[in-house]
Amino acid sequence: MIIINFLYIGIDDTDSPDGMCTTYLASQIINKFEDNGIKLQGYPRLIRLNPFARFKTRGNGGVSFKILNDDKASLAKEIVLAEVERLSMFDCDNTNPGVVFYDGKITKSMEDYAFRAIYEFISIDEAEEFGKSVGCEIHKFKKGRGIIGSIAAISLPLSDCTYELLAYRSSENYGTKRKIDYESVYRMDGETFPDTFENIDYSEGYIAIEPKTPCPVLYGIRSNEPEALKKAKDIVEVSEPIVDWCIFKTNQHTDMHIQKASDIASMKQYGCYEVIAEVKNKPTIIDGGHMFFYIFDESGEIECGAYEPTKNFRKIVSHLRPGDVIKVYGGIGEQNTFNIEKFQVIKLNDVEYQNPVCECGKRMTSAGKDKGFKCKKCGNKISSSEKVPVKIKRNLKNSQFYETPVSARRHLSKPLCRMDI
């Protein structure tokens, strides 16, 4: 029996608002590996962590890759550490890289750690203590916060996954408008969807493959399988150099961050959940365009928010009314508000209680507290103060899902096009 040993390499927290990202660093390391005859085993991995973590980089993701643990493993380590030193922008406060090397079997405790990094908050000290306990070789730069995501990127099992092709631009173009031919993006989407997805937000005319930050990424295309990405890349036209590109296997768009909550009281701040509850009040909009309402169950209640960047999604939310039962997906942020990513209607309240209609056809008005109703048209009165149930037409539909637009979607949120509905 031949036993093959692998070396796992994890890197995180190299992002900077000035133009660095962890995936670009990974692509440069992979190039150096190829130059030195070091082959990756499978695709490099891009693992997104808890979107509500209190301390996070722009993309809040770590990368990892696997190579044979052979006579070139030491050289691989040297290359990784040298590239982190060379490319990380250490003058940025949020750049606190961590590198982890691991040459054992991925254990259940490591998998559990990875899910904790997606569900909860892990401190640097906790990550370092855990990493050492399982035999990781840890390298911290500055505060070394990146070791949290590095261990998770190595350890996370991917029962569901997607792929992302990232094309990188020349450093002299960082911070300038990207020269992407938008018509070719529409053509690419038409020819490759649904194998690729999240390319365009048609409701907003928003090109979703184009980042809005001054990072090295020229564009990113997401897919259910890697072959479609190569086809998509051949269709997209650009008018600036592509200096490199790389395909990552990732947990993006899998809802991996979502935990099933038995009730509202069991949910914790900074966690992400799906929960079934009843709408308490009609959604209201405040200055700035944000929309809020409450849901409740027997255990308690929580405020839900659909924020201005979700655009037309707020109009859908506005159709909710008291008594509706919905399944809500999202996360609890700093203000303890449940940020909605999508929701499913479980049961609509399609009955409204109204004043009775008079024999003359006019709707009656209250005659005073516990004094029944009266008709202003004919003067008729009735003694009962009970309103009558009226079946009403609803804009929403039972069992249907409603989601935020592509332009406002989180990395980990599973779009409806990937759901078995």
PDB file of N, CA and C in Angstrom, residues 241-328:
ATOM      1  N   PRO A 241      -4.170  44.888 -20.236  1.00  0.00           N
ATOM      2  CA  PRO A 241      -3.501  43.587 -20.092  1.00  0.00           C
ATOM      3  C   PRO A 241      -4.059  42.754 -18.946  1.00  0.00           C
ATOM      4  N   ILE A 242      -4.191  41.452 -19.175  1.00  0.00           N
ATOM      5  CA  ILE A 242      -4.443  40.488 -18.109  1.00  0.00           C
ATOM      6  C   ILE A 242      -3.094  39.857 -17.793  1.00  0.00           C
ATOM      7  N   VAL A 243      -2.553  40.172 -16.616  1.00  0.00           N
ATOM      8  CA  VAL A 243      -1.203  39.700 -16.291  1.00  0.00           C
ATOM      9  C   VAL A 243      -1.212  38.280 -15.732  1.00  0.00           C
ATOM     10  N   ASP A 244      -2.366  37.838 -15.268  1.00  0.00           N
ATOM     11  CA  ASP A 244      -2.461  36.488 -14.726  1.00  0.00           C
ATOM     12  C   ASP A 244      -3.941  36.162 -14.505  1.00  0.00           C
ATOM     13  N   TRP A 245      -4.259  34.891 -14.393  1.00  0.00           N
ATOM     14  CA  TRP A 245      -5.605  34.472 -14.000  1.00  0.00           C
ATOM     15  C   TRP A 245      -5.516  33.132 -13.300  1.00  0.00           C
ATOM     16  N   CYS A 246      -6.520  32.865 -12.457  1.00  0.00           N
ATOM     17  CA  CYS A 246      -6.488  31.655 -11.649  1.00  0.00           C
ATOM     18  C   CYS A 246      -7.914  31.226 -11.320  1.00  0.00           C
ATOM     19  N   ILE A 247      -8.155  29.921 -11.287  1.00  0.00           N
ATOM     20  CA  ILE A 247      -9.461  29.380 -10.895  1.00  0.00           C
ATOM     21  C   ILE A 247      -9.363  28.842  -9.473  1.00  0.00           C
ATOM     22  N   PHE A 248     -10.286  29.269  -8.624  1.00  0.00           N
ATOM     23  CA  PHE A 248     -10.332  28.824  -7.228  1.00  0.00           C
ATOM     24  C   PHE A 248     -11.581  27.981  -6.984  1.00  0.00           C
ATOM     25  N   LYS A 249     -11.406  26.949  -6.196  1.00  0.00           N
ATOM     26  CA  LYS A 249     -12.539  26.185  -5.671  1.00  0.00           C
ATOM     27  C   LYS A 249     -12.944  26.849  -4.358  1.00  0.00           C
ATOM     28  N   THR A 250     -14.251  27.086  -4.171  1.00  0.00           N
ATOM     29  CA  THR A 250     -14.649  27.962  -3.073  1.00  0.00           C
ATOM     30  C   THR A 250     -15.974  27.561  -2.447  1.00  0.00           C
ATOM     31  N   ASN A 251     -16.209  28.087  -1.258  1.00  0.00           N
ATOM     32  CA  ASN A 251     -17.498  27.891  -0.577  1.00  0.00           C
ATOM     33  C   ASN A 251     -18.461  29.038  -0.840  1.00  0.00           C
ATOM     34  N   GLN A 252     -18.130  29.913  -1.774  1.00  0.00           N
ATOM     35  CA  GLN A 252     -19.014  31.029  -2.110  1.00  0.00           C
ATOM     36  C   GLN A 252     -20.355  30.515  -2.638  1.00  0.00           C
ATOM     37  N   HIS A 253     -21.418  31.232  -2.294  1.00  0.00           N
ATOM     38  CA  HIS A 253     -22.766  30.947  -2.808  1.00  0.00           C
ATOM     39  C   HIS A 253     -23.253  29.542  -2.445  1.00  0.00           C
ATOM     40  N   THR A 254     -22.915  29.107  -1.241  1.00  0.00           N
ATOM     41  CA  THR A 254     -23.350  27.792  -0.764  1.00  0.00           C
ATOM     42  C   THR A 254     -24.262  27.885   0.452  1.00  0.00           C
ATOM     43  N   ASP A 255     -24.435  29.081   1.019  1.00  0.00           N
ATOM     44  CA  ASP A 255     -25.162  29.261   2.294  1.00  0.00           C
ATOM     45  C   ASP A 255     -24.478  28.519   3.433  1.00  0.00           C
ATOM     46  N   MET A 256     -23.188  28.276   3.296  1.00  0.00           N
ATOM     47  CA  MET A 256     -22.466  27.550   4.333  1.00  0.00           C
ATOM     48  C   MET A 256     -22.437  28.311   5.661  1.00  0.00           C
ATOM     49  N   HIS A 257     -22.627  29.620   5.600  1.00  0.00           N
ATOM     50  CA  HIS A 257     -22.613  30.431   6.824  1.00  0.00           C
ATOM     51  C   HIS A 257     -23.927  30.350   7.592  1.00  0.00           C
ATOM     52  N   ILE A 258     -24.975  29.800   6.954  1.00  0.00           N
ATOM     53  CA  ILE A 258     -26.317  29.791   7.541  1.00  0.00           C
ATOM     54  C   ILE A 258     -26.502  28.570   8.449  1.00  0.00           C
ATOM     55  N   GLN A 259     -26.888  28.824   9.701  1.00  0.00           N
ATOM     56  CA  GLN A 259     -27.236  27.766  10.647  1.00  0.00           C
ATOM     57  C   GLN A 259     -28.757  27.753  10.830  1.00  0.00           C
ATOM     58  N   LYS A 260     -29.319  26.571  11.024  1.00  0.00           N
ATOM     59  CA  LYS A 260     -30.756  26.472  11.267  1.00  0.00           C
ATOM     60  C   LYS A 260     -31.031  26.760  12.734  1.00  0.00           C
ATOM     61  N   ALA A 261     -31.814  27.801  12.987  1.00  0.00           N
ATOM     62  CA  ALA A 261     -32.158  28.170  14.362  1.00  0.00           C
ATOM     63  C   ALA A 261     -33.523  27.599  14.709  1.00  0.00           C
ATOM     64  N   SER A 262     -33.629  26.981  15.890  1.00  0.00           N
ATOM     65  CA  SER A 262     -34.912  26.424  16.326  1.00  0.00           C
ATOM     66  C   SER A 262     -35.890  27.522  16.692  1.00  0.00           C
ATOM     67  N   ASP A 263     -35.360  28.657  17.160  1.00  0.00           N
ATOM     68  CA  ASP A 263     -36.211  29.794  17.485  1.00  0.00           C
ATOM     69  C   ASP A 263     -35.360  31.060  17.544  1.00  0.00           C
ATOM     70  N   ILE A 264     -36.002  32.191  17.713  1.00  0.00           N
ATOM     71  CA  ILE A 264     -35.301  33.477  17.713  1.00  0.00           C
ATOM     72  C   ILE A 264     -34.341  33.586  18.888  1.00  0.00           C
ATOM     73  N   ALA A 265     -34.750  33.111  20.062  1.00  0.00           N
ATOM     74  CA  ALA A 265     -33.926  33.251  21.257  1.00  0.00           C
ATOM     75  C   ALA A 265     -32.598  32.505  21.150  1.00  0.00           C
ATOM     76  N   SER A 266     -32.528  31.486  20.309  1.00  0.00           N
ATOM     77  CA  SER A 266     -31.305  30.687  20.192  1.00  0.00           C
ATOM     78  C   SER A 266     -30.263  31.347  19.288  1.00  0.00           C
ATOM     79  N   MET A 267     -30.633  32.404  18.583  1.00  0.00           N
ATOM     80  CA  MET A 267     -29.697  33.067  17.677  1.00  0.00           C
ATOM     81  C   MET A 267     -28.786  34.029  18.451  1.00  0.00           C
ATOM     82  N   LYS A 268     -27.528  34.135  18.016  1.00  0.00           N
ATOM     83  CA  LYS A 268     -26.543  34.975  18.698  1.00  0.00           C
ATOM     84  C   LYS A 268     -26.045  36.077  17.763  1.00  0.00           C
ATOM     85  N   GLN A 269     -25.642  37.181  18.371  1.00  0.00           N
ATOM     86  CA  GLN A 269     -25.091  38.289  17.598  1.00  0.00           C
ATOM     87  C   GLN A 269     -23.857  37.837  16.814  1.00  0.00           C
ATOM     88  N   TYR A 270     -23.719  38.341  15.605  1.00  0.00           N
ATOM     89  CA  TYR A 270     -22.641  38.057  14.657  1.00  0.00           C
ATOM     90  C   TYR A 270     -22.750  36.670  14.024  1.00  0.00           C
ATOM     91  N   GLY A 271     -23.853  35.950  14.306  1.00  0.00           N
ATOM     92  CA  GLY A 271     -24.091  34.674  13.650  1.00  0.00           C
ATOM     93  C   GLY A 271     -25.054  34.828  12.491  1.00  0.00           C
ATOM     94  N   CYS A 272     -25.116  33.807  11.624  1.00  0.00           N
ATOM     95  CA  CYS A 272     -25.990  33.812  10.448  1.00  0.00           C
ATOM     96  C   CYS A 272     -26.941  32.618  10.541  1.00  0.00           C
ATOM     97  N   TYR A 273     -28.219  32.860  10.262  1.00  0.00           N
ATOM     98  CA  TYR A 273     -29.229  31.844  10.543  1.00  0.00           C
ATOM     99  C   TYR A 273     -30.343  31.831   9.502  1.00  0.00           C
ATOM    100  N   GLU A 274     -31.092  30.721   9.529  1.00  0.00           N
ATOM    101  CA  GLU A 274     -32.421  30.689   8.940  1.00  0.00           C
ATOM    102  C   GLU A 274     -33.380  30.377  10.078  1.00  0.00           C
ATOM    103  N   VAL A 275     -34.478  31.116  10.130  1.00  0.00           N
ATOM    104  CA  VAL A 275     -35.421  30.932  11.224  1.00  0.00           C
ATOM    105  C   VAL A 275     -36.828  31.193  10.704  1.00  0.00           C
ATOM    106  N   ILE A 276     -37.787  30.430  11.203  1.00  0.00           N
ATOM    107  CA  ILE A 276     -39.190  30.624  10.835  1.00  0.00           C
ATOM    108  C   ILE A 276     -39.868  31.418  11.941  1.00  0.00           C
ATOM    109  N   ALA A 277     -40.542  32.499  11.557  1.00  0.00           N
ATOM    110  CA  ALA A 277     -41.200  33.358  12.535  1.00  0.00           C
ATOM    111  C   ALA A 277     -42.351  34.096  11.875  1.00  0.00           C
ATOM    112  N   GLU A 278     -43.107  34.816  12.699  1.00  0.00           N
ATOM    113  CA  GLU A 278     -44.273  35.564  12.218  1.00  0.00           C
ATOM    114  C   GLU A 278     -43.947  37.053  12.150  1.00  0.00           C
ATOM    115  N   VAL A 279     -44.433  37.696  11.126  1.00  0.00           N
ATOM    116  CA  VAL A 279     -44.236  39.143  10.975  1.00  0.00           C
ATOM    117  C   VAL A 279     -45.107  39.868  12.002  1.00  0.00           C
ATOM    118  N   LYS A 280     -44.491  40.796  12.735  1.00  0.00           N
ATOM    119  CA  LYS A 280     -45.203  41.489  13.807  1.00  0.00           C
ATOM    120  C   LYS A 280     -45.854  42.789  13.335  1.00  0.00           C
ATOM    121  N   ASN A 281     -45.171  43.514  12.456  1.00  0.00           N
ATOM    122  CA  ASN A 281     -45.673  44.822  12.033  1.00  0.00           C
ATOM    123  C   ASN A 281     -45.349  45.076  10.567  1.00  0.00           C
ATOM    124  N   LYS A 282     -46.042  46.023   9.980  1.00  0.00           N
ATOM    125  CA  LYS A 282     -45.793  46.365   8.579  1.00  0.00           C
ATOM    126  C   LYS A 282     -44.430  47.044   8.465  1.00  0.00           C
ATOM    127  N   PRO A 283     -43.596  46.646   7.493  1.00  0.00           N
ATOM    128  CA  PRO A 283     -42.277  47.261   7.329  1.00  0.00           C
ATOM    129  C   PRO A 283     -42.376  48.767   7.095  1.00  0.00           C
ATOM    130  N   THR A 284     -41.452  49.496   7.697  1.00  0.00           N
ATOM    131  CA  THR A 284     -41.398  50.952   7.535  1.00  0.00           C
ATOM    132  C   THR A 284     -40.015  51.349   7.040  1.00  0.00           C
ATOM    133  N   ILE A 285     -39.949  52.437   6.303  1.00  0.00           N
ATOM    134  CA  ILE A 285     -38.688  52.915   5.738  1.00  0.00           C
ATOM    135  C   ILE A 285     -38.280  54.194   6.458  1.00  0.00           C
ATOM    136  N   ILE A 286     -36.973  54.350   6.705  1.00  0.00           N
ATOM    137  CA  ILE A 286     -36.478  55.516   7.423  1.00  0.00           C
ATOM    138  C   ILE A 286     -35.602  56.358   6.503  1.00  0.00           C
ATOM    139  N   ASP A 287     -35.164  57.517   6.993  1.00  0.00           N
ATOM    140  CA  ASP A 287     -34.244  58.366   6.234  1.00  0.00           C
ATOM    141  C   ASP A 287     -33.005  57.551   5.868  1.00  0.00           C
ATOM    142  N   GLY A 288     -32.589  57.662   4.627  1.00  0.00           N
ATOM    143  CA  GLY A 288     -31.464  56.867   4.140  1.00  0.00           C
ATOM    144  C   GLY A 288     -31.908  55.674   3.323  1.00  0.00           C
ATOM    145  N   GLY A 289     -33.225  55.365   3.380  1.00  0.00           N
ATOM    146  CA  GLY A 289     -33.762  54.310   2.535  1.00  0.00           C
ATOM    147  C   GLY A 289     -33.768  52.920   3.133  1.00  0.00           C
ATOM    148  N   HIS A 290     -33.370  52.781   4.409  1.00  0.00           N
ATOM    149  CA  HIS A 290     -33.365  51.462   5.031  1.00  0.00           C
ATOM    150  C   HIS A 290     -34.766  51.098   5.522  1.00  0.00           C
ATOM    151  N   MET A 291     -35.098  49.812   5.430  1.00  0.00           N
ATOM    152  CA  MET A 291     -36.436  49.340   5.796  1.00  0.00           C
ATOM    153  C   MET A 291     -36.337  48.345   6.949  1.00  0.00           C
ATOM    154  N   PHE A 292     -37.256  48.477   7.925  1.00  0.00           N
ATOM    155  CA  PHE A 292     -37.202  47.632   9.108  1.00  0.00           C
ATOM    156  C   PHE A 292     -38.588  47.117   9.482  1.00  0.00           C
ATOM    157  N   PHE A 293     -38.606  45.937  10.098  1.00  0.00           N
ATOM    158  CA  PHE A 293     -39.820  45.372  10.685  1.00  0.00           C
ATOM    159  C   PHE A 293     -39.398  44.320  11.701  1.00  0.00           C
ATOM    160  N   TYR A 294     -40.347  43.845  12.490  1.00  0.00           N
ATOM    161  CA  TYR A 294     -40.048  42.835  13.504  1.00  0.00           C
ATOM    162  C   TYR A 294     -40.690  41.497  13.140  1.00  0.00           C
ATOM    163  N   ILE A 295     -39.988  40.426  13.517  1.00  0.00           N
ATOM    164  CA  ILE A 295     -40.572  39.088  13.478  1.00  0.00           C
ATOM    165  C   ILE A 295     -40.555  38.546  14.906  1.00  0.00           C
ATOM    166  N   PHE A 296     -41.440  37.590  15.187  1.00  0.00           N
ATOM    167  CA  PHE A 296     -41.494  37.048  16.540  1.00  0.00           C
ATOM    168  C   PHE A 296     -41.914  35.585  16.513  1.00  0.00           C
ATOM    169  N   ASP A 297     -41.606  34.892  17.612  1.00  0.00           N
ATOM    170  CA  ASP A 297     -42.130  33.552  17.874  1.00  0.00           C
ATOM    171  C   ASP A 297     -42.325  33.440  19.380  1.00  0.00           C
ATOM    172  N   GLU A 298     -42.567  32.244  19.867  1.00  0.00           N
ATOM    173  CA  GLU A 298     -42.837  32.078  21.296  1.00  0.00           C
ATOM    174  C   GLU A 298     -41.639  32.439  22.162  1.00  0.00           C
ATOM    175  N   SER A 299     -40.426  32.432  21.585  1.00  0.00           N
ATOM    176  CA  SER A 299     -39.218  32.680  22.375  1.00  0.00           C
ATOM    177  C   SER A 299     -38.830  34.157  22.450  1.00  0.00           C
ATOM    178  N   GLY A 300     -39.351  34.981  21.547  1.00  0.00           N
ATOM    179  CA  GLY A 300     -38.974  36.389  21.544  1.00  0.00           C
ATOM    180  C   GLY A 300     -39.165  37.028  20.184  1.00  0.00           C
ATOM    181  N   GLU A 301     -38.543  38.183  19.989  1.00  0.00           N
ATOM    182  CA  GLU A 301     -38.664  38.903  18.730  1.00  0.00           C
ATOM    183  C   GLU A 301     -37.328  39.528  18.348  1.00  0.00           C
ATOM    184  N   ILE A 302     -37.189  39.880  17.069  1.00  0.00           N
ATOM    185  CA  ILE A 302     -35.971  40.530  16.599  1.00  0.00           C
ATOM    186  C   ILE A 302     -36.314  41.448  15.440  1.00  0.00           C
ATOM    187  N   GLU A 303     -35.591  42.563  15.361  1.00  0.00           N
ATOM    188  CA  GLU A 303     -35.779  43.501  14.256  1.00  0.00           C
ATOM    189  C   GLU A 303     -35.072  42.971  13.011  1.00  0.00           C
ATOM    190  N   CYS A 304     -35.733  43.078  11.873  1.00  0.00           N
ATOM    191  CA  CYS A 304     -35.149  42.686  10.584  1.00  0.00           C
ATOM    192  C   CYS A 304     -34.914  43.934   9.745  1.00  0.00           C
ATOM    193  N   GLY A 305     -33.849  43.919   8.945  1.00  0.00           N
ATOM    194  CA  GLY A 305     -33.531  45.061   8.104  1.00  0.00           C
ATOM    195  C   GLY A 305     -33.292  44.678   6.653  1.00  0.00           C
ATOM    196  N   ALA A 306     -33.864  45.470   5.754  1.00  0.00           N
ATOM    197  CA  ALA A 306     -33.543  45.395   4.325  1.00  0.00           C
ATOM    198  C   ALA A 306     -32.974  46.770   3.982  1.00  0.00           C
ATOM    199  N   TYR A 307     -31.687  46.829   3.710  1.00  0.00           N
ATOM    200  CA  TYR A 307     -30.992  48.109   3.627  1.00  0.00           C
ATOM    201  C   TYR A 307     -31.026  48.710   2.230  1.00  0.00           C
ATOM    202  N   GLU A 308     -30.731  49.986   2.167  1.00  0.00           N
ATOM    203  CA  GLU A 308     -30.852  50.742   0.906  1.00  0.00           C
ATOM    204  C   GLU A 308     -30.130  50.072  -0.257  1.00  0.00           C
ATOM    205  N   PRO A 309     -28.924  49.502  -0.070  1.00  0.00           N
ATOM    206  CA  PRO A 309     -28.252  48.857  -1.213  1.00  0.00           C
ATOM    207  C   PRO A 309     -29.017  47.687  -1.821  1.00  0.00           C
ATOM    208  N   THR A 310     -30.017  47.145  -1.105  1.00  0.00           N
ATOM    209  CA  THR A 310     -30.783  46.027  -1.662  1.00  0.00           C
ATOM    210  C   THR A 310     -31.828  46.490  -2.680  1.00  0.00           C
ATOM    211  N   LYS A 311     -31.947  47.819  -2.862  1.00  0.00           N
ATOM    212  CA  LYS A 311     -32.767  48.418  -3.933  1.00  0.00           C
ATOM    213  C   LYS A 311     -34.184  47.849  -3.980  1.00  0.00           C
ATOM    214  N   ASN A 312     -34.571  47.228  -5.103  1.00  0.00           N
ATOM    215  CA  ASN A 312     -35.959  46.793  -5.303  1.00  0.00           C
ATOM    216  C   ASN A 312     -36.396  45.676  -4.355  1.00  0.00           C
ATOM    217  N   PHE A 313     -35.451  45.022  -3.709  1.00  0.00           N
ATOM    218  CA  PHE A 313     -35.801  44.011  -2.721  1.00  0.00           C
ATOM    219  C   PHE A 313     -36.648  44.623  -1.611  1.00  0.00           C
ATOM    220  N   ARG A 314     -36.400  45.897  -1.311  1.00  0.00           N
ATOM    221  CA  ARG A 314     -37.174  46.578  -0.263  1.00  0.00           C
ATOM    222  C   ARG A 314     -38.648  46.680  -0.660  1.00  0.00           C
ATOM    223  N   LYS A 315     -38.928  46.819  -1.943  1.00  0.00           N
ATOM    224  CA  LYS A 315     -40.318  46.879  -2.394  1.00  0.00           C
ATOM    225  C   LYS A 315     -41.019  45.549  -2.128  1.00  0.00           C
ATOM    226  N   ILE A 316     -40.288  44.455  -2.344  1.00  0.00           N
ATOM    227  CA  ILE A 316     -40.848  43.126  -2.055  1.00  0.00           C
ATOM    228  C   ILE A 316     -41.115  42.995  -0.562  1.00  0.00           C
ATOM    229  N   VAL A 317     -40.138  43.417   0.258  1.00  0.00           N
ATOM    230  CA  VAL A 317     -40.286  43.345   1.711  1.00  0.00           C
ATOM    231  C   VAL A 317     -41.470  44.187   2.178  1.00  0.00           C
ATOM    232  N   SER A 318     -41.703  45.310   1.502  1.00  0.00           N
ATOM    233  CA  SER A 318     -42.787  46.210   1.912  1.00  0.00           C
ATOM    234  C   SER A 318     -44.160  45.546   1.814  1.00  0.00           C
ATOM    235  N   HIS A 319     -44.270  44.454   1.054  1.00  0.00           N
ATOM    236  CA  HIS A 319     -45.552  43.767   0.906  1.00  0.00           C
ATOM    237  C   HIS A 319     -45.853  42.818   2.075  1.00  0.00           C
ATOM    238  N   LEU A 320     -44.876  42.614   2.955  1.00  0.00           N
ATOM    239  CA  LEU A 320     -45.145  41.799   4.139  1.00  0.00           C
ATOM    240  C   LEU A 320     -46.136  42.521   5.050  1.00  0.00           C
ATOM    241  N   ARG A 321     -46.908  41.749   5.790  1.00  0.00           N
ATOM    242  CA  ARG A 321     -47.884  42.343   6.696  1.00  0.00           C
ATOM    243  C   ARG A 321     -47.986  41.474   7.954  1.00  0.00           C
ATOM    244  N   PRO A 322     -48.491  42.043   9.056  1.00  0.00           N
ATOM    245  CA  PRO A 322     -48.615  41.272  10.293  1.00  0.00           C
ATOM    246  C   PRO A 322     -49.389  39.967  10.075  1.00  0.00           C
ATOM    247  N   GLY A 323     -48.883  38.911  10.690  1.00  0.00           N
ATOM    248  CA  GLY A 323     -49.529  37.605  10.564  1.00  0.00           C
ATOM    249  C   GLY A 323     -48.906  36.715   9.518  1.00  0.00           C
ATOM    250  N   ASP A 324     -48.096  37.271   8.617  1.00  0.00           N
ATOM    251  CA  ASP A 324     -47.386  36.438   7.648  1.00  0.00           C
ATOM    252  C   ASP A 324     -46.349  35.581   8.372  1.00  0.00           C
ATOM    253  N   VAL A 325     -46.227  34.329   7.977  1.00  0.00           N
ATOM    254  CA  VAL A 325     -45.193  33.448   8.518  1.00  0.00           C
ATOM    255  C   VAL A 325     -44.144  33.256   7.438  1.00  0.00           C
ATOM    256  N   ILE A 326     -42.895  33.573   7.771  1.00  0.00           N
ATOM    257  CA  ILE A 326     -41.820  33.526   6.779  1.00  0.00           C
ATOM    258  C   ILE A 326     -40.596  32.812   7.355  1.00  0.00           C
ATOM    259  N   LYS A 327     -39.805  32.255   6.448  1.00  0.00           N
ATOM    260  CA  LYS A 327     -38.489  31.728   6.804  1.00  0.00           C
ATOM    261  C   LYS A 327     -37.472  32.754   6.331  1.00  0.00           C
ATOM    262  N   VAL A 328     -36.708  33.305   7.249  1.00  0.00           N
ATOM    263  CA  VAL A 328     -35.781  34.388   6.928  1.00  0.00           C
ATOM    264  C   VAL A 328     -34.349  33.873   6.996  1.00  0.00           C
TER     265      VAL A 328
END
